[in-house]
């Protein structure tokens, strides 16, 4: 039995806590291929993928990961067949309704990034409802990127800045990175440390283009519906072995302190 103030043992005891990423962003890819391999409709792949979302949330919490951003529907995904889009939208509503109370109980705060105007109102209402219901909790934050496109996010920030220049609030010569970053969808959330992509594709598909400038990238061939706690642990172990330099030189003290990978 653990006393209430004693921390529980880490599920990843070989990774020191300071090497756990604070923010993990995931491009959840491969639902269609998962379904196709089983002779099922693509919508079944998306349903199976929703179960992996739950598994990852549950696995992140005891590790001390503070932010998870999940790429759930891109602005480019509107080019898919209507049937598939309808299934994805319905799944989003069902997911928000089904998970709302357990997210509140577990203290997981939900945020939504993306174009709010462009979503059908039942989906927007369901997302805003779960955002509001969890707004007060203090645990990790789950950011859902839905109807999201990285370039559009930067264009939107540019437009907001231009409005502030026009109204005299900002002088164009003063514009800096901080001013752009503060006009992104979730300016208070730190940039991802680790970007995971499932299903093997080596591209970022218009995801968090501004925020991933120095993220470490881990690509796994595992399809998203098969992604389990062990895959998350593999990604974090991989990240923990990386030497982040941010354009500088490696810190010799840091490398001598690190466990061999
Ligand atoms: C990711 O899986 C989910 C969404 C983009 C909504 P895909 O549907 O892209 O799966 P594949 O890439 O076709 O296997
Ligand atoms: C990226 O996956 C979008 C999401 C995971 C929501 P896609 O399957 O849409 O990306 P591409 O088309 O392979 O680049
Ligand atoms: Mg895909």
Short mmCIF file of C-alpha atoms and ligand atoms in Angstrom, two decimals:
data_model
loop_
_atom_site.label_atom_id
_atom_site.label_comp_id
_atom_site.label_asym_id
_atom_site.label_seq_id
_atom_site.Cartn_x
_atom_site.Cartn_y
_atom_site.Cartn_z
CA UNK A 1 0.00 0.00 0.00
CA UNK A 2 1.22 3.49 -0.84
CA UNK A 3 0.64 6.36 1.48
CA UNK A 4 -1.27 9.16 -0.19
CA UNK A 5 1.72 11.54 -0.55
CA UNK A 6 4.18 8.90 -1.74
CA UNK A 7 4.60 8.93 -5.54
CA UNK A 8 3.71 5.71 -7.29
CA UNK A 9 6.61 3.91 -8.99
CA UNK A 10 7.08 5.05 -12.58
CA UNK A 11 5.87 2.61 -15.27
CA UNK A 12 9.19 3.48 -16.97
CA UNK A 13 11.76 3.19 -14.17
CA UNK A 14 14.68 3.17 -16.63
CA UNK A 15 13.84 6.70 -17.85
CA UNK A 16 14.71 9.49 -15.42
CA UNK A 17 11.79 11.85 -14.86
CA UNK A 18 13.64 14.81 -16.40
CA UNK A 19 13.84 12.85 -19.67
CA UNK A 20 10.09 12.28 -19.88
CA UNK A 21 8.68 14.61 -22.58
CA UNK A 22 6.45 17.30 -21.16
CA UNK A 23 4.40 17.44 -24.35
CA UNK A 24 3.84 14.57 -26.80
CA UNK A 25 2.10 15.24 -30.11
CA UNK A 26 0.83 12.30 -32.14
CA UNK A 27 -0.13 11.96 -35.80
CA UNK A 28 -2.54 9.06 -35.39
CA UNK A 29 -2.27 7.41 -38.79
CA UNK A 30 -3.10 3.99 -40.23
CA UNK A 31 -6.76 3.49 -39.28
CA UNK A 32 -7.73 2.86 -42.90
CA UNK A 33 -4.93 0.33 -43.47
CA UNK A 34 -5.85 -1.45 -40.25
CA UNK A 35 -9.44 -1.85 -41.45
CA UNK A 36 -8.41 -2.79 -44.98
CA UNK A 37 -6.17 -5.57 -43.68
CA UNK A 38 -9.23 -7.06 -41.98
CA UNK A 39 -11.64 -6.58 -44.86
CA UNK A 40 -13.56 -4.02 -42.81
CA UNK A 41 -14.90 -0.59 -43.78
CA UNK A 42 -12.55 2.31 -43.01
CA UNK A 43 -14.97 3.56 -40.37
CA UNK A 44 -14.19 0.42 -38.31
CA UNK A 45 -10.54 1.43 -38.37
CA UNK A 46 -11.47 4.82 -36.96
CA UNK A 47 -13.58 3.17 -34.24
CA UNK A 48 -10.67 0.94 -33.30
CA UNK A 49 -8.40 4.01 -33.34
CA UNK A 50 -10.60 5.75 -30.77
CA UNK A 51 -9.77 2.92 -28.34
CA UNK A 52 -6.07 3.67 -28.73
CA UNK A 53 -6.77 7.27 -27.75
CA UNK A 54 -8.08 6.07 -24.42
CA UNK A 55 -5.09 3.71 -23.99
CA UNK A 56 -2.61 6.53 -24.61
CA UNK A 57 -4.33 8.94 -22.23
CA UNK A 58 -4.29 6.29 -19.52
CA UNK A 59 -0.64 5.47 -20.19
CA UNK A 60 0.58 9.09 -20.27
CA UNK A 61 -0.84 10.12 -16.93
CA UNK A 62 1.34 8.06 -14.53
CA UNK A 63 4.45 9.01 -16.54
CA UNK A 64 4.00 12.69 -15.77
CA UNK A 65 3.41 13.78 -19.38
CA UNK A 66 1.60 17.09 -19.00
CA UNK A 67 0.32 17.65 -22.55
CA UNK A 68 -0.77 15.33 -25.36
CA UNK A 69 -1.86 16.72 -28.72
CA UNK A 70 -3.65 14.25 -30.95
CA UNK A 71 -4.12 14.94 -34.66
CA UNK A 72 -7.67 13.68 -35.10
CA UNK A 73 -8.96 15.34 -38.26
CA UNK A 74 -7.03 17.60 -40.60
CA UNK A 75 -8.53 20.39 -42.69
CA UNK A 76 -7.34 18.35 -45.69
CA UNK A 77 -9.34 15.31 -44.53
CA UNK A 78 -12.51 17.01 -45.89
CA UNK A 79 -11.40 15.70 -49.30
CA UNK A 80 -12.29 12.13 -48.20
CA UNK A 81 -15.56 10.44 -49.20
CA UNK A 82 -18.63 11.86 -47.44
CA UNK A 83 -19.40 8.50 -45.85
CA UNK A 84 -16.03 8.40 -44.13
CA UNK A 85 -16.26 12.04 -43.00
CA UNK A 86 -19.74 11.44 -41.56
CA UNK A 87 -18.46 8.41 -39.66
CA UNK A 88 -15.54 10.42 -38.27
CA UNK A 89 -17.79 13.30 -37.18
CA UNK A 90 -20.23 10.92 -35.52
CA UNK A 91 -17.38 9.18 -33.75
CA UNK A 92 -16.11 12.50 -32.45
CA UNK A 93 -19.51 13.33 -30.94
CA UNK A 94 -19.89 9.84 -29.44
CA UNK A 95 -16.36 9.95 -28.06
CA UNK A 96 -16.87 13.31 -26.34
CA UNK A 97 -20.14 12.17 -24.80
CA UNK A 98 -18.83 8.78 -23.69
CA UNK A 99 -15.55 10.07 -22.24
CA UNK A 100 -16.71 13.37 -20.72
CA UNK A 101 -17.36 12.17 -17.18
CA UNK A 102 -14.33 9.92 -16.93
CA UNK A 103 -12.08 12.73 -18.20
CA UNK A 104 -13.48 15.01 -15.49
CA UNK A 105 -13.03 12.26 -12.87
CA UNK A 106 -9.44 11.64 -13.97
CA UNK A 107 -8.66 15.35 -13.99
CA UNK A 108 -7.81 15.48 -17.70
CA UNK A 109 -8.39 18.83 -19.30
CA UNK A 110 -9.52 18.84 -22.91
CA UNK A 111 -8.67 21.62 -25.37
CA UNK A 112 -9.55 21.84 -29.03
CA UNK A 113 -7.37 23.42 -31.69
CA UNK A 114 -8.59 23.97 -35.24
CA UNK A 115 -11.08 26.00 -37.22
CA UNK A 116 -14.26 26.10 -35.13
CA UNK A 117 -16.43 27.68 -37.80
CA UNK A 118 -15.86 24.89 -40.28
CA UNK A 119 -17.27 22.01 -38.20
CA UNK A 120 -20.91 20.83 -38.12
CA UNK A 121 -22.62 22.30 -35.06
CA UNK A 122 -23.26 18.96 -33.23
CA UNK A 123 -19.52 18.26 -33.35
CA UNK A 124 -18.63 21.77 -32.27
CA UNK A 125 -21.13 21.60 -29.42
CA UNK A 126 -19.81 18.23 -28.22
CA UNK A 127 -16.20 19.47 -28.26
CA UNK A 128 -17.06 22.72 -26.52
CA UNK A 129 -19.08 20.83 -23.93
CA UNK A 130 -16.15 18.58 -22.99
CA UNK A 131 -13.82 21.61 -22.99
CA UNK A 132 -16.10 23.43 -20.58
CA UNK A 133 -16.70 20.37 -18.38
CA UNK A 134 -12.96 19.87 -17.91
CA UNK A 135 -11.90 23.54 -17.83
CA UNK A 136 -11.39 23.53 -14.06
CA UNK A 137 -9.34 20.35 -13.66
CA UNK A 138 -5.64 20.44 -12.87
CA UNK A 139 -4.31 17.22 -14.41
CA UNK A 140 -2.69 16.68 -17.82
CA UNK A 141 -4.09 18.44 -20.89
CA UNK A 142 -5.40 16.55 -23.90
CA UNK A 143 -5.37 18.77 -26.99
CA UNK A 144 -7.54 17.53 -29.85
CA UNK A 145 -6.55 18.87 -33.26
CA UNK A 146 -9.78 18.70 -35.23
CA UNK A 147 -10.38 20.53 -38.48
CA UNK A 148 -6.79 21.61 -37.96
CA UNK A 149 -4.16 22.73 -40.49
CA UNK A 150 -0.77 24.11 -39.49
CA UNK A 151 -0.51 26.61 -42.34
CA UNK A 152 -4.01 27.94 -41.70
CA UNK A 153 -3.11 28.41 -38.05
CA UNK A 154 -0.11 30.54 -39.02
CA UNK A 155 -2.17 32.51 -41.57
CA UNK A 156 -4.77 33.17 -38.87
CA UNK A 157 -2.06 34.42 -36.51
CA UNK A 158 -0.72 36.70 -39.29
CA UNK A 159 -4.20 38.07 -39.88
CA UNK A 160 -4.70 38.78 -36.16
CA UNK A 161 -1.34 40.54 -36.03
CA UNK A 162 -2.18 42.57 -39.13
CA UNK A 163 -5.43 43.69 -37.44
CA UNK A 164 -3.44 44.82 -34.40
CA UNK A 165 -1.04 46.74 -36.66
CA UNK A 166 -3.97 48.38 -38.47
CA UNK A 167 -5.54 49.42 -35.20
CA UNK A 168 -2.24 50.82 -33.94
CA UNK A 169 -1.83 48.31 -31.09
CA UNK A 170 1.34 46.84 -32.61
CA UNK A 171 4.12 48.47 -34.63
CA UNK A 172 5.17 46.27 -37.57
CA UNK A 173 8.87 46.71 -36.79
CA UNK A 174 8.26 45.20 -33.33
CA UNK A 175 6.79 41.93 -34.61
CA UNK A 176 8.76 39.00 -33.26
CA UNK A 177 8.30 35.24 -32.75
CA UNK A 178 6.61 35.73 -29.41
CA UNK A 179 3.94 37.92 -30.99
CA UNK A 180 3.21 35.33 -33.68
CA UNK A 181 3.23 32.44 -31.18
CA UNK A 182 0.85 34.28 -28.87
CA UNK A 183 -1.73 34.33 -31.68
CA UNK A 184 -1.74 30.59 -32.35
CA UNK A 185 -4.69 28.48 -31.18
CA UNK A 186 -3.22 27.46 -27.80
CA UNK A 187 -0.47 29.95 -26.99
CA UNK A 188 -0.23 28.89 -23.35
CA UNK A 189 0.72 25.31 -24.21
CA UNK A 190 4.46 24.61 -24.56
CA UNK A 191 5.79 23.28 -27.86
CA UNK A 192 5.82 19.48 -28.25
CA UNK A 193 9.07 17.82 -27.19
CA UNK A 194 8.24 14.60 -29.00
CA UNK A 195 6.30 14.11 -32.23
CA UNK A 196 5.13 10.53 -32.84
CA UNK A 197 3.74 9.36 -36.16
CA UNK A 198 2.21 5.92 -36.51
CA UNK A 199 1.87 3.81 -39.68
CA UNK A 200 5.34 4.59 -40.99
CA UNK A 201 4.86 7.71 -43.11
CA UNK A 202 7.81 10.11 -42.95
CA UNK A 203 5.93 13.40 -43.17
CA UNK A 204 4.28 15.94 -40.92
CA UNK A 205 1.08 16.43 -42.96
CA UNK A 206 0.52 20.07 -42.00
CA UNK A 207 0.57 19.37 -38.24
CA UNK A 208 1.75 22.00 -35.75
CA UNK A 209 4.20 23.47 -38.26
CA UNK A 210 5.22 26.34 -36.01
CA UNK A 211 5.35 24.35 -32.77
CA UNK A 212 7.40 21.32 -33.89
CA UNK A 213 10.42 23.32 -35.00
CA UNK A 214 12.63 21.54 -32.44
CA UNK A 215 10.53 18.48 -31.59
CA UNK A 216 12.21 15.09 -31.65
CA UNK A 217 10.50 12.81 -34.17
CA UNK A 218 9.67 9.14 -33.63
CA UNK A 219 8.02 7.22 -36.46
CA UNK A 220 6.68 3.74 -35.83
CA UNK A 221 5.28 1.31 -38.38
CA UNK A 222 2.57 0.32 -35.88
CA UNK A 223 -0.87 1.28 -37.17
CA UNK A 224 -2.74 3.59 -34.82
CA UNK A 225 -5.45 1.07 -33.76
CA UNK A 226 -2.63 -1.29 -32.68
CA UNK A 227 -0.76 1.42 -30.78
CA UNK A 228 -0.56 0.38 -27.13
CA UNK A 229 1.17 1.42 -23.92
CA UNK A 230 4.29 -0.52 -24.94
CA UNK A 231 4.55 1.53 -28.18
CA UNK A 232 4.29 4.74 -26.17
CA UNK A 233 7.04 3.49 -23.86
CA UNK A 234 9.23 2.68 -26.89
CA UNK A 235 8.71 6.21 -28.23
CA UNK A 236 9.57 7.78 -24.87
CA UNK A 237 12.68 5.61 -24.46
CA UNK A 238 13.77 6.66 -27.93
CA UNK A 239 13.21 10.32 -27.02
CA UNK A 240 15.07 9.92 -23.73
CA UNK A 241 18.19 8.85 -25.63
CA UNK A 242 18.19 11.86 -27.95
CA UNK A 243 20.60 14.70 -27.51
CA UNK A 244 18.66 17.93 -27.96
CA UNK A 245 20.95 20.72 -29.08
CA UNK A 246 18.65 23.48 -30.39
CA UNK A 247 21.35 24.55 -32.80
CA UNK A 248 24.05 24.64 -30.13
CA UNK A 249 26.72 22.14 -29.16
CA UNK A 250 26.10 19.12 -26.94
CA UNK A 251 26.42 19.74 -23.23
CA UNK A 252 29.40 17.49 -22.23
CA UNK A 253 28.16 17.25 -18.65
CA UNK A 254 24.69 16.20 -19.80
CA UNK A 255 26.06 13.40 -21.99
CA UNK A 256 28.30 12.06 -19.22
CA UNK A 257 25.33 12.03 -16.84
CA UNK A 258 23.09 10.14 -19.26
CA UNK A 259 22.46 6.43 -18.97
CA UNK A 260 23.77 4.45 -21.97
CA UNK A 261 21.04 4.00 -24.58
C1 LIG B 1 -5.76 8.38 -39.65
O1 LIG B 1 -5.92 7.20 -40.33
C2 LIG B 1 -7.08 8.98 -39.22
C3 LIG B 1 -7.47 10.17 -39.94
C4 LIG B 1 -6.75 10.78 -40.85
C5 LIG B 1 -8.75 10.74 -39.63
P1 LIG B 1 -6.15 7.16 -41.91
O2 LIG B 1 -7.62 7.16 -42.17
O3 LIG B 1 -5.38 8.24 -42.58
O4 LIG B 1 -5.53 5.75 -42.25
P2 LIG B 1 -4.72 5.33 -43.54
O5 LIG B 1 -3.56 6.28 -43.66
O6 LIG B 1 -5.66 5.44 -44.69
O7 LIG B 1 -4.27 3.93 -43.25
C1 LIG B 2 -2.77 13.03 -41.03
O1 LIG B 2 -3.02 11.81 -41.61
C2 LIG B 2 -4.03 13.57 -40.40
C3 LIG B 2 -4.48 12.90 -39.20
C4 LIG B 2 -3.87 11.93 -38.60
C5 LIG B 2 -5.72 13.39 -38.65
P1 LIG B 2 -3.39 11.69 -43.16
O2 LIG B 2 -3.57 10.24 -43.44
O3 LIG B 2 -4.53 12.57 -43.48
O4 LIG B 2 -2.08 12.26 -43.84
P2 LIG B 2 -1.49 11.99 -45.28
O5 LIG B 2 -2.59 12.24 -46.27
O6 LIG B 2 -1.01 10.58 -45.31
O7 LIG B 2 -0.35 12.95 -45.40
MG1 LIG B 3 -3.51 8.29 -43.33
#
